[in-house]
Tab-separated table of C-alpha atoms in Angstrom:
chain	number	residue	atom	x	y	z
A	1	UNK	CA	12.579	15.006	12.521
A	2	UNK	CA	16.136	15.127	12.471
A	3	UNK	CA	16.996	11.717	12.652
A	4	UNK	CA	20.156	10.748	15.401
A	5	UNK	CA	23.170	8.954	15.739
A	6	UNK	CA	21.545	5.972	17.661
A	7	UNK	CA	18.830	5.376	15.267
A	8	UNK	CA	21.248	5.698	11.998
A	9	UNK	CA	23.337	3.237	13.657
A	10	UNK	CA	20.260	0.923	14.855
A	11	UNK	CA	18.786	1.593	11.325
A	12	UNK	CA	22.990	0.678	9.318
A	13	UNK	CA	22.863	-2.487	11.800
A	14	UNK	CA	19.433	-3.745	10.607
A	15	UNK	CA	19.816	-2.925	7.070
A	16	UNK	CA	23.482	-5.142	7.187
A	17	UNK	CA	25.298	-3.812	5.185
A	18	UNK	CA	28.319	-6.151	4.786
A	19	UNK	CA	30.548	-5.892	2.400
A	20	UNK	CA	32.599	-7.699	-0.384
A	21	UNK	CA	34.987	-9.268	1.985
A	22	UNK	CA	31.472	-10.474	4.224
A	23	UNK	CA	29.687	-11.963	1.721
A	24	UNK	CA	32.606	-14.021	0.480
A	25	UNK	CA	33.041	-15.179	4.069
A	26	UNK	CA	29.176	-16.219	3.675
A	27	UNK	CA	30.273	-18.020	0.213
A	28	UNK	CA	32.603	-19.665	2.606
A	29	UNK	CA	31.187	-20.467	5.501
A	30	UNK	CA	27.758	-22.105	3.333
A	31	UNK	CA	30.752	-24.730	1.831
A	32	UNK	CA	32.210	-24.849	5.221
A	33	UNK	CA	28.978	-25.925	6.205
A	34	UNK	CA	27.485	-27.681	3.505
A	35	UNK	CA	30.812	-30.283	3.886
A	36	UNK	CA	30.521	-29.930	7.667
A	37	UNK	CA	28.668	-31.747	11.032
A	38	UNK	CA	25.099	-32.046	9.010
A	39	UNK	CA	26.818	-34.305	6.595
A	40	UNK	CA	28.557	-36.774	8.372
A	41	UNK	CA	25.571	-36.568	11.997
A	42	UNK	CA	23.472	-38.842	9.494
A	43	UNK	CA	22.940	-37.550	6.135
A	44	UNK	CA	25.742	-39.778	4.452
A	45	UNK	CA	24.773	-42.696	6.239
A	46	UNK	CA	21.415	-42.484	3.393
A	47	UNK	CA	24.574	-43.100	0.673
A	48	UNK	CA	27.027	-45.084	2.596
A	49	UNK	CA	25.865	-47.270	5.669
A	50	UNK	CA	25.246	-50.550	3.097
A	51	UNK	CA	28.578	-50.281	1.232
A	52	UNK	CA	30.401	-49.603	4.227
A	53	UNK	CA	28.581	-52.920	5.711
A	54	UNK	CA	29.683	-54.910	2.643
A	55	UNK	CA	33.143	-53.354	3.149
A	56	UNK	CA	33.868	-54.185	6.942
A	57	UNK	CA	31.557	-57.290	6.446
A	58	UNK	CA	28.693	-56.337	9.131
A	59	UNK	CA	25.210	-55.841	9.229
A	60	UNK	CA	23.620	-52.245	8.552
A	61	UNK	CA	22.215	-52.384	11.550
A	62	UNK	CA	25.943	-52.401	13.099
A	63	UNK	CA	26.994	-49.972	10.942
A	64	UNK	CA	24.148	-47.117	12.195
A	65	UNK	CA	25.074	-48.271	16.149
A	66	UNK	CA	28.743	-47.996	15.363
A	67	UNK	CA	28.108	-44.049	13.873
A	68	UNK	CA	25.849	-43.782	18.049
A	69	UNK	CA	29.527	-44.892	19.250
A	70	UNK	CA	31.320	-42.657	17.206
A	71	UNK	CA	29.207	-39.853	18.003
A	72	UNK	CA	29.482	-40.160	22.039
A	73	UNK	CA	33.413	-40.270	21.337
A	74	UNK	CA	33.379	-37.086	19.256
A	75	UNK	CA	31.569	-35.020	22.156
A	76	UNK	CA	35.793	-35.879	25.191
A	77	UNK	CA	37.696	-34.988	21.260
A	78	UNK	CA	35.678	-31.460	20.601
A	79	UNK	CA	36.414	-30.729	24.762
A	80	UNK	CA	40.092	-30.497	23.310
A	81	UNK	CA	39.956	-28.109	20.042
A	82	UNK	CA	38.211	-25.449	22.201
A	83	UNK	CA	41.560	-25.065	23.905
A	84	UNK	CA	43.357	-25.532	20.578
A	85	UNK	CA	41.340	-22.122	19.070
A	86	UNK	CA	42.394	-20.135	21.924
A	87	UNK	CA	46.008	-21.279	21.670
A	88	UNK	CA	46.503	-21.404	18.077
A	89	UNK	CA	43.831	-18.881	16.613
A	90	UNK	CA	40.439	-19.684	14.715
A	91	UNK	CA	41.720	-19.607	11.453
A	92	UNK	CA	44.895	-22.094	11.927
A	93	UNK	CA	42.500	-24.737	13.635
A	94	UNK	CA	40.003	-24.472	11.355
A	95	UNK	CA	42.301	-25.566	8.718
A	96	UNK	CA	43.547	-28.277	10.596
A	97	UNK	CA	40.053	-29.880	11.152
A	98	UNK	CA	38.899	-29.527	7.694
A	99	UNK	CA	42.456	-31.281	6.160
A	100	UNK	CA	42.224	-33.404	9.089
A	101	UNK	CA	38.312	-34.176	7.992
A	102	UNK	CA	39.001	-34.664	4.307
A	103	UNK	CA	41.220	-37.797	4.987
A	104	UNK	CA	39.241	-38.803	7.452
A	105	UNK	CA	36.553	-39.207	4.737
A	106	UNK	CA	39.169	-40.454	2.642
A	107	UNK	CA	40.142	-43.624	4.841
A	108	UNK	CA	36.494	-44.299	5.081
A	109	UNK	CA	37.076	-45.601	2.049
A	110	UNK	CA	39.553	-48.358	2.050
A	111	UNK	CA	38.541	-49.319	6.598
A	112	UNK	CA	36.945	-53.515	6.346
A	113	UNK	CA	37.797	-53.046	10.181
A	114	UNK	CA	35.149	-52.323	12.571
A	115	UNK	CA	36.428	-50.519	15.476
A	116	UNK	CA	38.811	-48.244	12.978
A	117	UNK	CA	35.146	-47.850	11.301
A	118	UNK	CA	34.501	-45.847	14.762
A	119	UNK	CA	37.204	-44.339	15.617
A	120	UNK	CA	37.779	-42.578	12.020
A	121	UNK	CA	33.666	-42.154	11.943
A	122	UNK	CA	34.636	-40.307	15.458
A	123	UNK	CA	37.321	-38.424	14.654
A	124	UNK	CA	35.982	-36.678	10.817
A	125	UNK	CA	32.254	-35.817	13.015
A	126	UNK	CA	34.141	-34.310	15.651
A	127	UNK	CA	36.278	-31.720	12.858
A	128	UNK	CA	33.226	-31.205	10.726
A	129	UNK	CA	30.887	-30.737	13.719
A	130	UNK	CA	33.197	-28.250	15.385
A	131	UNK	CA	34.456	-26.458	12.317
A	132	UNK	CA	30.521	-25.459	11.432
A	133	UNK	CA	29.401	-24.884	14.869
A	134	UNK	CA	32.329	-23.586	16.526
A	135	UNK	CA	35.141	-22.125	14.788
A	136	UNK	CA	32.611	-20.338	12.321
A	137	UNK	CA	30.338	-18.590	15.133
A	138	UNK	CA	34.318	-17.168	16.410
A	139	UNK	CA	35.000	-15.887	13.466
A	140	UNK	CA	32.287	-14.770	12.368
A	141	UNK	CA	31.828	-13.373	15.558
A	142	UNK	CA	35.042	-11.332	15.134
A	143	UNK	CA	34.299	-9.729	11.931
A	144	UNK	CA	30.063	-8.877	12.502
A	145	UNK	CA	29.897	-8.545	16.159
A	146	UNK	CA	26.032	-7.147	15.785
A	147	UNK	CA	25.010	-8.654	12.389
A	148	UNK	CA	25.887	-12.110	13.168
A	149	UNK	CA	22.298	-13.366	12.730
A	150	UNK	CA	21.847	-12.300	9.284
A	151	UNK	CA	25.476	-13.545	8.424
A	152	UNK	CA	25.421	-17.365	10.109
A	153	UNK	CA	21.821	-17.705	8.602
A	154	UNK	CA	23.000	-16.829	5.523
A	155	UNK	CA	25.722	-19.299	5.982
A	156	UNK	CA	24.524	-21.779	7.211
A	157	UNK	CA	22.145	-22.340	4.254
A	158	UNK	CA	25.115	-24.882	3.685
A	159	UNK	CA	23.640	-27.284	5.973
A	160	UNK	CA	20.456	-27.578	3.011
A	161	UNK	CA	23.375	-28.339	0.132
A	162	UNK	CA	24.562	-31.360	1.601
A	163	UNK	CA	21.591	-33.563	0.911
A	164	UNK	CA	21.046	-32.127	-2.557
A	165	UNK	CA	24.265	-31.928	-3.107
A	166	UNK	CA	26.504	-34.006	-1.633
A	167	UNK	CA	24.245	-36.914	-1.094
A	168	UNK	CA	23.727	-37.485	-4.989
A	169	UNK	CA	27.401	-37.232	-5.745
A	170	UNK	CA	27.918	-40.045	-3.262
A	171	UNK	CA	25.515	-42.100	-4.880
A	172	UNK	CA	26.089	-41.526	-8.142
A	173	UNK	CA	30.212	-41.072	-7.740
A	174	UNK	CA	29.260	-44.957	-5.732
A	175	UNK	CA	26.692	-46.048	-8.457
A	176	UNK	CA	29.020	-44.996	-11.639
A	177	UNK	CA	32.482	-45.957	-9.874
A	178	UNK	CA	32.583	-46.795	-6.140
A	179	UNK	CA	32.143	-46.083	-2.889
A	180	UNK	CA	36.016	-44.992	-2.872
A	181	UNK	CA	35.628	-42.765	-5.169
A	182	UNK	CA	32.806	-40.832	-3.620
A	183	UNK	CA	34.484	-40.480	-1.303
A	184	UNK	CA	37.959	-39.249	-2.433
A	185	UNK	CA	35.947	-36.847	-4.142
A	186	UNK	CA	34.691	-35.506	-1.078
A	187	UNK	CA	37.349	-35.932	1.021
A	188	UNK	CA	39.486	-33.881	-1.823
A	189	UNK	CA	36.670	-31.191	-1.660
A	190	UNK	CA	37.052	-30.859	1.847
A	191	UNK	CA	40.537	-30.952	2.065
A	192	UNK	CA	40.477	-28.006	-0.538
A	193	UNK	CA	38.547	-25.698	1.675
A	194	UNK	CA	41.028	-26.418	4.703
A	195	UNK	CA	43.876	-25.148	2.429
A	196	UNK	CA	41.493	-21.882	1.955
A	197	UNK	CA	41.351	-21.232	5.696
A	198	UNK	CA	44.818	-21.226	6.125
A	199	UNK	CA	44.886	-17.487	4.327
A	200	UNK	CA	41.358	-16.469	5.905
A	201	UNK	CA	42.650	-13.372	8.293
A	202	UNK	CA	42.162	-13.556	11.682
A	203	UNK	CA	40.042	-10.327	11.832
A	204	UNK	CA	38.778	-7.862	9.898
A	205	UNK	CA	42.232	-5.122	11.052
A	206	UNK	CA	44.000	-7.627	10.010
A	207	UNK	CA	43.291	-6.543	6.338
A	208	UNK	CA	42.523	-2.783	7.449
A	209	UNK	CA	38.879	-3.590	8.396
A	210	UNK	CA	36.529	-2.473	11.010
A	211	UNK	CA	33.658	-5.107	12.787
A	212	UNK	CA	30.759	-4.697	11.666
A	213	UNK	CA	31.796	-3.212	7.788
A	214	UNK	CA	32.276	-0.260	9.732
A	215	UNK	CA	29.039	0.542	11.039
A	216	UNK	CA	28.863	-1.837	14.669
A	217	UNK	CA	27.259	-0.842	17.194
A	218	UNK	CA	29.729	1.691	19.568
A	219	UNK	CA	29.135	0.146	22.803
A	220	UNK	CA	29.651	-3.765	21.435
A	221	UNK	CA	32.484	-2.299	19.791
A	222	UNK	CA	34.296	-0.688	23.308
A	223	UNK	CA	33.758	-3.608	24.625
A	224	UNK	CA	35.458	-5.870	22.075
A	225	UNK	CA	38.684	-3.060	22.208
A	226	UNK	CA	39.240	-3.414	26.105
A	227	UNK	CA	38.886	-7.097	25.761
A	228	UNK	CA	42.136	-6.572	23.307
A	229	UNK	CA	43.388	-4.505	25.365
A	230	UNK	CA	43.149	-6.444	28.614
A	231	UNK	CA	45.981	-9.843	29.318
A	232	UNK	CA	42.873	-10.996	31.290
A	233	UNK	CA	40.183	-13.249	29.828
A	234	UNK	CA	36.801	-11.164	30.530
A	235	UNK	CA	34.867	-14.559	31.593
A	236	UNK	CA	36.153	-16.762	33.109
A	237	UNK	CA	35.520	-20.373	33.585
A	238	UNK	CA	34.040	-20.665	36.686
A	239	UNK	CA	32.620	-16.932	36.439
A	240	UNK	CA	30.391	-19.098	33.663
A	241	UNK	CA	29.334	-21.955	35.172
A	242	UNK	CA	28.051	-19.579	37.889
A	243	UNK	CA	26.389	-17.523	35.589
A	244	UNK	CA	22.315	-19.076	34.725
A	245	UNK	CA	23.140	-18.461	30.811
A	246	UNK	CA	25.926	-20.633	30.674
A	247	UNK	CA	23.782	-23.793	31.474
A	248	UNK	CA	20.160	-22.458	30.111
A	249	UNK	CA	21.871	-21.850	26.811
A	250	UNK	CA	23.756	-25.421	26.718
A	251	UNK	CA	20.290	-27.311	28.097
A	252	UNK	CA	17.330	-25.493	26.207
A	253	UNK	CA	19.318	-25.613	22.629
A	254	UNK	CA	20.815	-28.770	23.368
A	255	UNK	CA	16.806	-30.384	23.567
A	256	UNK	CA	16.125	-28.897	20.778
A	257	UNK	CA	18.789	-30.817	18.859
A	258	UNK	CA	17.526	-33.603	20.470
A	259	UNK	CA	14.657	-33.255	19.152
A	260	UNK	CA	15.139	-32.937	15.602
A	261	UNK	CA	17.316	-36.229	14.770
A	262	UNK	CA	14.840	-37.550	17.116
A	263	UNK	CA	11.861	-37.031	14.565
A	264	UNK	CA	13.402	-37.160	11.519
A	265	UNK	CA	15.353	-40.810	12.334
A	266	UNK	CA	12.026	-42.144	11.596
A	267	UNK	CA	10.290	-39.488	9.514
A	268	UNK	CA	10.251	-41.404	6.425
A	269	UNK	CA	9.192	-44.823	8.335
A	270	UNK	CA	6.655	-42.923	10.072
A	271	UNK	CA	5.343	-41.036	6.338
A	272	UNK	CA	5.022	-44.767	5.031
A	273	UNK	CA	3.441	-46.174	7.263
A	274	UNK	CA	0.120	-43.241	7.032
A	275	UNK	CA	0.442	-44.494	3.924
A	276	UNK	CA	2.290	-42.131	1.629
A	277	UNK	CA	4.255	-44.111	-1.117
A	278	UNK	CA	7.798	-45.110	-0.440
A	279	UNK	CA	9.167	-43.241	-3.351
A	280	UNK	CA	7.127	-40.143	-2.396
A	281	UNK	CA	8.671	-40.687	1.657
A	282	UNK	CA	12.111	-40.510	0.240
A	283	UNK	CA	11.403	-37.489	-2.198
A	284	UNK	CA	10.918	-35.694	1.689
A	285	UNK	CA	14.294	-35.466	2.270
A	286	UNK	CA	15.164	-32.621	-0.441
A	287	UNK	CA	11.703	-31.356	0.417
A	288	UNK	CA	13.077	-30.726	3.740
A	289	UNK	CA	16.648	-30.010	2.974
A	290	UNK	CA	15.255	-27.144	0.251
A	291	UNK	CA	12.589	-25.885	2.833
A	292	UNK	CA	15.642	-25.852	5.403
A	293	UNK	CA	17.652	-22.857	2.674
A	294	UNK	CA	14.658	-20.604	3.410
A	295	UNK	CA	14.056	-21.340	6.998
A	296	UNK	CA	18.175	-20.902	7.570
A	297	UNK	CA	18.212	-17.501	5.895
A	298	UNK	CA	14.886	-16.406	7.389
A	299	UNK	CA	16.258	-17.184	10.834
A	300	UNK	CA	19.322	-15.273	10.206
A	301	UNK	CA	17.017	-12.523	9.598
A	302	UNK	CA	14.799	-12.493	12.592
A	303	UNK	CA	18.147	-12.737	14.965
A	304	UNK	CA	19.036	-9.581	13.250
A	305	UNK	CA	15.571	-7.564	13.350
A	306	UNK	CA	14.266	-9.268	17.154
A	307	UNK	CA	17.416	-10.506	18.989
A	308	UNK	CA	18.285	-13.832	18.849
A	309	UNK	CA	16.990	-14.370	22.512
A	310	UNK	CA	13.464	-14.441	21.136
A	311	UNK	CA	14.299	-15.918	17.701
A	312	UNK	CA	15.524	-18.860	19.579
A	313	UNK	CA	11.989	-19.023	21.316
A	314	UNK	CA	9.905	-19.045	18.995
A	315	UNK	CA	12.448	-21.699	16.663
A	316	UNK	CA	11.302	-23.734	20.443
A	317	UNK	CA	8.524	-23.213	19.649
A	318	UNK	CA	7.165	-23.911	16.082
A	319	UNK	CA	9.539	-27.346	17.025
A	320	UNK	CA	7.199	-28.051	19.302
A	321	UNK	CA	3.917	-27.257	17.415
A	322	UNK	CA	5.675	-28.998	14.369
A	323	UNK	CA	6.143	-32.284	16.291
A	324	UNK	CA	2.850	-32.184	17.818
A	325	UNK	CA	1.341	-32.002	14.075
A	326	UNK	CA	3.137	-35.753	13.331
A	327	UNK	CA	1.978	-36.740	16.505
A	328	UNK	CA	-1.423	-35.292	19.207
A	329	UNK	CA	-2.932	-34.112	16.159
A	330	UNK	CA	-4.849	-36.171	14.034
A	331	UNK	CA	-3.124	-37.380	10.567
A	332	UNK	CA	-4.177	-35.708	7.390
A	333	UNK	CA	-2.705	-34.232	4.972
A	334	UNK	CA	-2.986	-30.137	6.600
A	335	UNK	CA	-1.480	-31.803	9.902
A	336	UNK	CA	1.309	-33.487	7.933
A	337	UNK	CA	2.516	-30.651	5.611
A	338	UNK	CA	2.266	-28.852	8.863
A	339	UNK	CA	4.623	-31.572	10.724
A	340	UNK	CA	7.112	-31.449	7.175
A	341	UNK	CA	6.847	-28.255	6.774
A	342	UNK	CA	7.543	-26.087	10.038
A	343	UNK	CA	10.153	-29.005	11.081
A	344	UNK	CA	12.179	-28.870	7.837
A	345	UNK	CA	11.481	-25.345	7.677
A	346	UNK	CA	12.822	-23.771	11.047
A	347	UNK	CA	15.429	-27.209	10.777
A	348	UNK	CA	17.895	-25.119	8.808
A	349	UNK	CA	18.238	-21.852	11.200
A	350	UNK	CA	19.382	-24.650	14.044
A	351	UNK	CA	22.582	-24.331	13.273
A	352	UNK	CA	23.136	-20.543	13.834
A	353	UNK	CA	20.958	-20.007	16.540
A	354	UNK	CA	23.155	-21.528	19.629
A	355	UNK	CA	26.455	-19.936	18.264
A	356	UNK	CA	25.020	-16.595	17.961
A	357	UNK	CA	23.544	-16.853	21.489
A	358	UNK	CA	27.060	-16.774	22.710
A	359	UNK	CA	28.427	-14.873	20.698
A	360	UNK	CA	25.593	-12.515	21.851
A	361	UNK	CA	25.556	-13.063	26.181
A	362	UNK	CA	29.695	-13.835	26.041
A	363	UNK	CA	31.570	-11.427	23.530
A	364	UNK	CA	33.150	-12.565	19.936
A	365	UNK	CA	36.506	-12.907	22.240
A	366	UNK	CA	35.404	-15.090	24.812
A	367	UNK	CA	33.377	-17.262	22.656
A	368	UNK	CA	35.754	-19.850	21.816
A	369	UNK	CA	36.452	-20.144	25.867
A	370	UNK	CA	32.834	-20.653	26.310
A	371	UNK	CA	31.661	-22.719	23.625
A	372	UNK	CA	34.310	-25.302	24.290
A	373	UNK	CA	32.487	-26.462	27.359
A	374	UNK	CA	28.747	-25.007	25.439
A	375	UNK	CA	29.073	-27.472	22.747
A	376	UNK	CA	29.866	-30.851	24.183
A	377	UNK	CA	26.742	-30.141	26.758
A	378	UNK	CA	24.964	-29.970	23.531
A	379	UNK	CA	26.547	-32.848	21.658
A	380	UNK	CA	25.836	-35.061	25.000
A	381	UNK	CA	22.340	-34.337	24.595
A	382	UNK	CA	22.002	-34.442	20.772
A	383	UNK	CA	24.177	-37.731	20.647
A	384	UNK	CA	21.008	-39.226	23.050
A	385	UNK	CA	18.876	-38.743	20.098
A	386	UNK	CA	18.600	-42.639	19.201
A	387	UNK	CA	17.975	-43.544	23.173
A	388	UNK	CA	15.639	-41.449	23.601
A	389	UNK	CA	13.292	-42.162	21.106
A	390	UNK	CA	13.462	-45.492	21.500
A	391	UNK	CA	12.655	-45.047	25.304
A	392	UNK	CA	9.719	-43.089	23.711
A	393	UNK	CA	8.234	-45.405	21.431
A	394	UNK	CA	8.470	-47.838	23.668
A	395	UNK	CA	6.155	-46.008	26.139
A	396	UNK	CA	4.112	-44.468	24.186
A	397	UNK	CA	3.924	-47.857	21.887
A	398	UNK	CA	3.944	-45.625	18.832
A	399	UNK	CA	5.772	-43.466	16.678
A	400	UNK	CA	3.043	-40.593	16.875
A	401	UNK	CA	3.425	-40.661	20.601
A	402	UNK	CA	7.101	-40.498	20.699
A	403	UNK	CA	6.796	-37.038	18.384
A	404	UNK	CA	4.214	-35.623	21.158
A	405	UNK	CA	7.102	-36.447	24.049
A	406	UNK	CA	9.425	-34.604	21.302
A	407	UNK	CA	7.092	-31.629	20.953
A	408	UNK	CA	7.471	-31.598	25.304
A	409	UNK	CA	10.483	-31.249	25.174
A	410	UNK	CA	10.727	-28.806	22.092
A	411	UNK	CA	8.268	-26.569	24.835
A	412	UNK	CA	11.173	-26.951	27.697
A	413	UNK	CA	13.643	-25.950	25.416
A	414	UNK	CA	11.282	-22.999	24.875
A	415	UNK	CA	11.164	-22.511	28.436
A	416	UNK	CA	14.469	-22.380	29.404
A	417	UNK	CA	15.465	-19.803	26.623
A	418	UNK	CA	13.399	-17.635	27.868
A	419	UNK	CA	14.910	-17.242	30.904
A	420	UNK	CA	18.396	-16.370	29.171
A	421	UNK	CA	19.787	-12.848	28.633
A	422	UNK	CA	20.292	-11.479	24.839
A	423	UNK	CA	23.278	-9.454	25.852
A	424	UNK	CA	25.368	-9.038	28.601
A	425	UNK	CA	28.206	-6.442	29.124
A	426	UNK	CA	31.295	-7.676	31.016
A	427	UNK	CA	34.579	-6.065	32.070
A	428	UNK	CA	37.766	-8.354	33.330
A	429	UNK	CA	37.524	-9.344	37.206
A	430	UNK	CA	33.878	-7.492	37.390
A	431	UNK	CA	30.100	-9.013	37.429
A	432	UNK	CA	28.405	-9.197	34.112
A	433	UNK	CA	25.307	-6.333	33.324
A	434	UNK	CA	22.496	-7.386	32.132
A	435	UNK	CA	21.912	-4.828	28.795
A	436	UNK	CA	18.427	-6.563	27.690
């Protein structure tokens, strides 16, 4: 039977040929994710809390409280980054934020004032998180409008290396020399990545290439060209606020980002309380990260093969089941393996799904405008993880009870994502049309 042009396009899309330049972008994106938000959300604290507390002259608990305050402050800082991205372009903002993040990291090793620590941590966290969870989505959306799932799946694998590489660098640097020296190394790496950002082309056309390495979905290309020709934005903020997808994506994935840190915060104490040796429990962090590397890649493939909406639903459901294995189900070797394994596996994938879904719904040209508001909502919900964990533990009297409630929240997230659309088509000034 003769193969139609549409079938050929679909097969090419699923093979995800992205070219040599595409792989270079993936490698760079993975490096950015390694030095980005996941490292400074919580992972770096495993190595830095004691040294920072000693430098500033406060208890470690105060440092952790300061990090929570900084996480809330950075949400408001991030609001301005989306506005800047539409004004100065992705690569310039990306470069500026990475350079600023590197400077803040270096400063962390020389801070002796608690208030200054909170401000510096908030600025660094805002820069690192928006580069990984904002700029990369915009960049890859322009280069790979219909292959973004595959590309983001590979690039977000870099988040796993925050634990595998960055934490050992920090630990060894602190043990062998000093904390300022360890932070200097991380800061210089971040600065170097920031300089590279300024040399990345804003779009594939700038280097004589077509989106998706020349085999993009014709409909997607047509929508991109229309949006470029028009001086009018495809989506206005008012139109986005009235569209259900804005709120469903923001809250649905926000709940997923609430569940993840909420569970991981007590993962080691939980395992120790259930009888695991402390050294083995600490080893779970490395296993968790390694499994997440594979999960990020698999999630990207799922996005490419079955669509971002269905992938998002599956990830939320799996998170819910994992939490129930750690909470509601009787504790044994099987439920514990499922708990840590499923949670760790898809933890690597949640970094790319919200971005990919937003690009899919709003298009690469409107992504930055919409993400300016979606991302802060997700971060606000995520910042409540510690408070939510405390409330759940007080309400149920145990970590297992809290994990059960987190599982329910993940199922609520799955329901919200279920009611989103996979893709919309829209022309400036007209109502969006549901494609699927």
